[in-house]
Amino acid sequence: MTGKSHGHGHGHGHGHGHRSADRVDTALESSKRGMRALVVSFVALFATAVAQAVLVLVTGSVALLGDTVHNFADALTSVPLAIAFVLGRRAASRRFTYGLGRAEDLAGVVIVLVIAASAVYAGYESVRGLLDPQPVRHLWIVAAAGVVGFLGNELVARYRMRVGREIGSAALVADGLHARTDGFTSLAVVLGGIGVALGFPAADPLVGLGMTVAILFVLRDAAGEVFGRLLDAVDPASVDLAERAAAQVDGVVRADRVRMRWTGHVLRAELAIAVDAGLSVEQGHRIAHEVEHHLKRAVPRLAAVTVHTEPATASAAG
């Protein structure tokens, strides 16, 4: 039997079309969950930033002003990611044959750049504070505003990262990590205010430098998530699972050459299976269908599978 390529990302009218529809529905539901997370976190961060902005007017704290700007910026990073989720829902076309799910990865790059800018800004403000310290009024209000900022950001960060990991969105995870960086800057405001209250004016910029280092560590994690996705990195355990699942299908002599990649927050896979050389094309095609559907059931967030069927040699069958 000569090798055949079978594209199985969609139903083929063999009584299996409903499974493809289920996968589409699951992908759409994931996008809806992502959008919901963005909207909720945007409202929470915007409210936090507005509350802090009012307190900036009262205290005149430059550190608190910087933290407020961070929170507004963090809320606004939801916009490119929301656009990416909307684009990802568009159907594939003759020009974009895989759809526009990759827009999500581009939004992730934007978020990584914003985190990097936050680190540069925090470092700059800290050095400037060391060279030209400024008095801060109403320290207890500054500290309270910092606590509000930290709690708001940390709650949003955990929510975004949890949903992002559940739906397989590296960009949403990176956005959660970005919220965590702003939580760190808010914490710096609190610790700095305590240091100033204890008679150590340099505490504010020194703590800011420490938080800059913390943001750099967060930047490393976010960049790993996003750029790994851009380079088609997947969990090796998912590849192992796909190989085992394919090999369990009746009629499959061997399953290998498994390749997987993310498109947005869904996985695509392709693999080769060896079947008995004496089978007809129709029988080989049916086995390929079974492999496709078995993999979709076994591998989380796997939405499309391409199966290449080839005849098993005597050595492979043995």
Coordinates of C-alpha atoms in Angstrom, one line a residue, residues 5-313:
S5 CA -1.7 11.7 3.4
H6 CA -5.0 12.1 5.2
G7 CA -6.0 15.5 6.5
H8 CA -8.3 15.0 9.4
G9 CA -8.8 18.3 11.1
H10 CA -12.5 18.2 10.2
G11 CA -15.4 15.8 9.9
H12 CA -15.5 13.7 6.8
G13 CA -19.0 12.4 6.6
H14 CA -18.2 9.0 8.1
G15 CA -20.4 9.5 11.2
H16 CA -17.6 11.4 12.9
G17 CA -18.5 15.0 12.0
H18 CA -19.9 15.7 15.4
R19 CA -16.6 15.2 17.0
S20 CA -15.0 17.9 14.9
A21 CA -17.9 20.2 15.8
D22 CA -17.2 19.4 19.4
R23 CA -13.6 20.5 18.9
V24 CA -14.7 23.7 17.3
D25 CA -17.1 24.4 20.1
T26 CA -14.4 23.7 22.7
A27 CA -12.0 26.1 20.9
L28 CA -14.7 28.8 20.8
E29 CA -15.5 28.2 24.5
S30 CA -11.8 28.6 25.3
S31 CA -11.7 31.9 23.5
K32 CA -14.8 33.0 25.4
R33 CA -13.2 32.1 28.7
G34 CA -10.1 34.0 27.7
M35 CA -12.1 37.1 26.8
R36 CA -14.1 36.8 30.0
A37 CA -10.8 36.7 32.0
L38 CA -9.6 39.8 30.1
V39 CA -12.7 41.8 30.7
V40 CA -12.9 41.0 34.4
S41 CA -9.2 41.7 35.0
F42 CA -9.4 44.9 32.9
V43 CA -12.2 46.2 35.1
A44 CA -10.4 45.2 38.3
L45 CA -7.1 46.8 37.2
F46 CA -8.7 50.0 35.9
A47 CA -10.6 50.4 39.2
T48 CA -7.3 49.9 41.1
A49 CA -5.5 52.4 39.0
V50 CA -8.2 55.0 39.3
A51 CA -8.2 54.6 43.1
Q52 CA -4.4 55.0 43.2
A53 CA -4.6 58.1 40.9
V54 CA -6.8 59.9 43.4
L55 CA -4.3 59.1 46.2
V56 CA -1.4 60.4 44.0
L57 CA -3.1 63.8 44.0
V58 CA -3.3 63.7 47.8
T59 CA 0.3 62.5 48.6
G60 CA 2.4 63.8 45.7
S61 CA 4.3 60.5 45.7
V62 CA 6.3 60.0 42.6
A63 CA 6.7 56.3 43.4
L64 CA 2.9 55.9 43.7
L65 CA 2.5 57.9 40.4
G66 CA 4.8 55.4 38.7
D67 CA 2.9 52.5 40.2
T68 CA -0.4 54.0 39.0
V69 CA 1.0 54.4 35.4
H70 CA 2.0 50.7 35.5
N71 CA -1.5 49.7 36.5
F72 CA -3.1 51.7 33.7
A73 CA -0.6 50.2 31.2
D74 CA -1.3 46.7 32.5
A75 CA -5.0 47.2 32.0
L76 CA -4.4 48.3 28.5
T77 CA -2.3 45.2 27.6
S78 CA -5.7 43.4 27.6
V79 CA -6.5 45.2 24.4
P80 CA -4.1 43.5 22.0
L81 CA -4.8 40.2 23.5
A82 CA -8.5 40.7 23.2
I83 CA -8.0 41.6 19.5
A84 CA -6.0 38.4 19.1
F85 CA -8.7 36.3 20.6
V86 CA -11.3 37.8 18.2
L87 CA -9.0 37.2 15.2
G88 CA -8.4 33.7 16.4
R89 CA -12.1 32.9 16.0
R90 CA -12.0 33.7 12.3
A91 CA -12.3 30.7 10.0
A92 CA -9.4 29.6 7.9
S93 CA -9.2 31.1 4.4
R94 CA -7.3 30.4 1.2
R95 CA -4.7 33.0 2.3
F96 CA -4.6 32.1 6.0
T97 CA -5.1 28.3 5.7
Y98 CA -4.5 27.7 9.4
G99 CA -6.6 30.6 10.6
L100 CA -5.3 33.6 12.6
G101 CA -4.6 31.8 15.9
R102 CA -0.9 33.0 15.7
A103 CA -2.1 36.5 16.4
E104 CA -2.3 35.4 20.0
D105 CA 1.5 34.8 20.0
L106 CA 2.1 38.2 18.5
A107 CA 0.1 39.7 21.4
G108 CA 2.3 37.8 23.8
V109 CA 5.4 39.4 22.2
V110 CA 3.8 42.8 22.9
I111 CA 3.2 41.9 26.5
V112 CA 6.8 40.7 26.9
L113 CA 8.0 44.1 25.5
V114 CA 5.7 45.9 28.0
I115 CA 7.2 43.9 30.9
A116 CA 10.7 44.8 29.7
A117 CA 9.7 48.5 29.5
S118 CA 8.3 48.2 33.1
A119 CA 11.7 46.9 34.3
V120 CA 13.6 49.7 32.5
Y121 CA 11.2 52.3 33.9
A122 CA 11.3 50.9 37.5
G123 CA 15.1 50.8 37.3
Y124 CA 15.3 54.3 36.0
E125 CA 13.0 55.7 38.6
S126 CA 14.9 53.9 41.4
V127 CA 18.3 55.3 40.3
R128 CA 16.8 58.8 39.9
G129 CA 15.4 58.5 43.4
L130 CA 18.8 57.7 44.8
L131 CA 20.5 60.6 43.0
D132 CA 17.7 63.1 43.8
P133 CA 15.5 62.0 46.7
Q134 CA 12.1 63.7 47.0
P135 CA 10.0 64.1 50.1
V136 CA 6.8 62.1 50.3
R137 CA 3.7 63.3 52.2
H138 CA 1.1 61.2 54.0
L139 CA 3.2 58.0 54.1
W140 CA 0.4 55.9 55.5
I141 CA -1.8 56.8 52.5
V142 CA 1.1 55.9 50.2
A143 CA 1.5 52.5 51.9
A144 CA -2.2 51.8 51.8
A145 CA -2.4 52.6 48.1
G146 CA 0.6 50.3 47.5
V147 CA -1.2 47.5 49.4
V148 CA -4.3 48.1 47.2
G149 CA -2.2 47.9 44.1
F150 CA -0.4 44.8 45.1
L151 CA -3.6 42.9 46.1
G152 CA -5.4 44.0 42.9
N153 CA -2.6 43.0 40.7
E154 CA -1.8 39.7 42.4
L155 CA -5.5 38.6 42.2
V156 CA -5.6 39.5 38.5
A157 CA -2.3 37.8 37.9
R158 CA -3.5 34.5 39.4
Y159 CA -6.8 34.6 37.6
R160 CA -5.2 35.3 34.2
M161 CA -2.5 32.7 34.6
R162 CA -5.0 30.0 35.8
V163 CA -7.3 30.6 32.9
G164 CA -4.4 30.9 30.5
R165 CA -3.0 27.5 31.5
E166 CA -6.4 25.9 31.5
I167 CA -7.1 27.0 27.9
G168 CA -3.5 26.7 26.7
S169 CA -2.9 30.4 26.0
A170 CA 0.8 31.4 26.6
A171 CA -0.1 35.0 25.9
L172 CA -2.7 35.1 28.6
V173 CA -0.2 33.5 31.0
A174 CA 2.3 36.2 30.0
D175 CA -0.3 38.9 30.7
G176 CA -0.8 37.4 34.1
L177 CA 2.9 37.6 34.7
H178 CA 2.8 41.2 33.6
A179 CA 0.1 41.9 36.3
R180 CA 2.4 40.3 38.8
T181 CA 5.3 42.7 37.9
D182 CA 3.0 45.6 38.6
G183 CA 2.1 43.9 41.9
F184 CA 5.8 43.9 42.7
T185 CA 6.1 47.7 42.0
S186 CA 3.2 48.3 44.3
L187 CA 4.9 46.3 47.0
A188 CA 8.0 48.4 46.5
V189 CA 5.9 51.5 47.2
V190 CA 4.7 49.9 50.5
L191 CA 8.2 48.8 51.6
G192 CA 9.8 52.1 50.6
G193 CA 7.2 54.1 52.5
I194 CA 7.9 52.0 55.6
G195 CA 11.6 52.6 55.2
V196 CA 11.1 56.4 54.8
A197 CA 8.8 56.4 57.9
L198 CA 11.6 54.8 59.9
G199 CA 14.0 57.5 59.0
F200 CA 15.8 55.9 56.0
P201 CA 15.0 58.1 53.0
A202 CA 17.0 55.9 50.6
A203 CA 14.7 52.9 51.3
D204 CA 12.2 53.8 48.6
P205 CA 14.7 53.8 45.6
L206 CA 16.7 50.8 47.1
V207 CA 13.5 48.7 47.3
G208 CA 12.7 49.9 43.8
L209 CA 16.0 48.4 42.6
G210 CA 15.2 45.1 44.3
M211 CA 11.8 45.0 42.6
T212 CA 13.4 45.8 39.3
V213 CA 15.4 42.6 39.7
A214 CA 12.2 40.7 40.5
I215 CA 10.6 42.1 37.4
L216 CA 13.5 40.8 35.3
F217 CA 12.9 37.3 36.7
V218 CA 9.2 37.6 35.7
L219 CA 10.3 38.8 32.3
R220 CA 12.4 35.7 31.9
D221 CA 9.4 33.5 32.7
A222 CA 7.1 35.4 30.4
A223 CA 9.6 35.4 27.5
G224 CA 10.1 31.7 27.9
E225 CA 6.4 31.1 27.6
V226 CA 5.9 33.3 24.6
F227 CA 9.0 32.7 22.6
G228 CA 8.8 29.0 23.2
R229 CA 5.4 29.0 21.7
L230 CA 6.7 31.1 18.7
L231 CA 9.3 28.4 18.2
D232 CA 6.7 25.6 18.3
A233 CA 7.7 24.3 21.7
V234 CA 5.3 21.7 23.1
D235 CA 5.3 19.6 26.3
P236 CA 7.3 16.4 25.4
A237 CA 4.7 14.5 27.5
S238 CA 2.0 15.4 25.0
V239 CA 4.2 13.9 22.2
D240 CA 4.7 10.7 24.2
L241 CA 1.0 10.5 24.9
A242 CA 0.1 11.0 21.2
E243 CA 2.5 8.2 20.2
R244 CA 1.1 5.8 22.8
A245 CA -2.5 6.6 22.0
A246 CA -2.0 6.1 18.2
A247 CA -0.2 2.8 18.8
Q248 CA -3.2 1.5 20.8
V249 CA -5.5 1.7 17.8
D250 CA -6.4 -1.7 16.2
G251 CA -4.5 -2.2 13.0
V252 CA -1.6 0.2 13.8
V253 CA 1.7 -1.6 13.6
R254 CA 3.8 1.4 14.5
A255 CA 3.3 5.1 15.2
D256 CA 6.1 7.5 14.9
R257 CA 7.3 10.9 13.5
V258 CA 4.9 12.8 15.7
R259 CA 5.1 16.5 15.4
M260 CA 2.9 19.0 17.2
R261 CA 2.6 22.8 17.3
W262 CA 0.3 25.3 18.9
T263 CA -1.9 27.6 16.8
G264 CA -3.3 30.1 19.3
H265 CA -4.5 28.0 22.2
V266 CA -5.2 24.8 20.3
L267 CA -2.8 22.0 19.3
R268 CA -2.3 20.6 15.9
A269 CA -0.5 17.3 15.3
E270 CA 0.8 15.2 12.4
L271 CA 2.2 11.7 12.6
A272 CA 2.9 8.6 10.5
I273 CA 1.4 5.2 11.2
A274 CA 2.4 1.9 9.7
V275 CA -0.4 -0.6 8.8
D276 CA -0.5 -4.1 7.2
A277 CA 0.7 -3.7 3.6
G278 CA -2.1 -6.1 2.5
L279 CA -4.9 -3.7 3.5
S280 CA -6.9 -1.8 1.0
V281 CA -6.8 2.0 0.7
E282 CA -10.3 2.1 2.3
Q283 CA -9.2 0.0 5.3
G284 CA -6.1 2.1 5.8
H285 CA -8.2 5.3 5.6
R286 CA -10.5 3.9 8.2
I287 CA -7.6 3.1 10.6
A288 CA -6.3 6.7 10.0
H289 CA -9.7 8.0 11.1
E290 CA -9.6 5.9 14.2
V291 CA -6.2 7.2 15.1
E292 CA -7.3 10.8 14.6
H293 CA -10.3 10.5 16.9
H294 CA -8.5 8.5 19.5
L295 CA -5.7 11.2 19.7
K296 CA -8.3 14.0 20.0
R297 CA -9.9 12.2 22.9
A298 CA -6.5 11.4 24.6
V299 CA -4.5 14.6 24.1
P300 CA -5.8 17.8 25.9
R301 CA -6.5 20.7 23.6
L302 CA -5.7 18.8 20.4
A303 CA -7.9 20.2 17.7
A304 CA -6.6 18.8 14.4
V305 CA -4.6 15.7 13.4
T306 CA -3.0 14.8 10.0
V307 CA -2.2 11.1 9.7
H308 CA 0.2 9.7 7.1
T309 CA -0.4 6.0 6.4
E310 CA 2.3 3.8 5.1
P311 CA 2.8 0.0 4.7
A312 CA 4.5 -1.8 7.5
T313 CA 7.7 -3.7 6.5

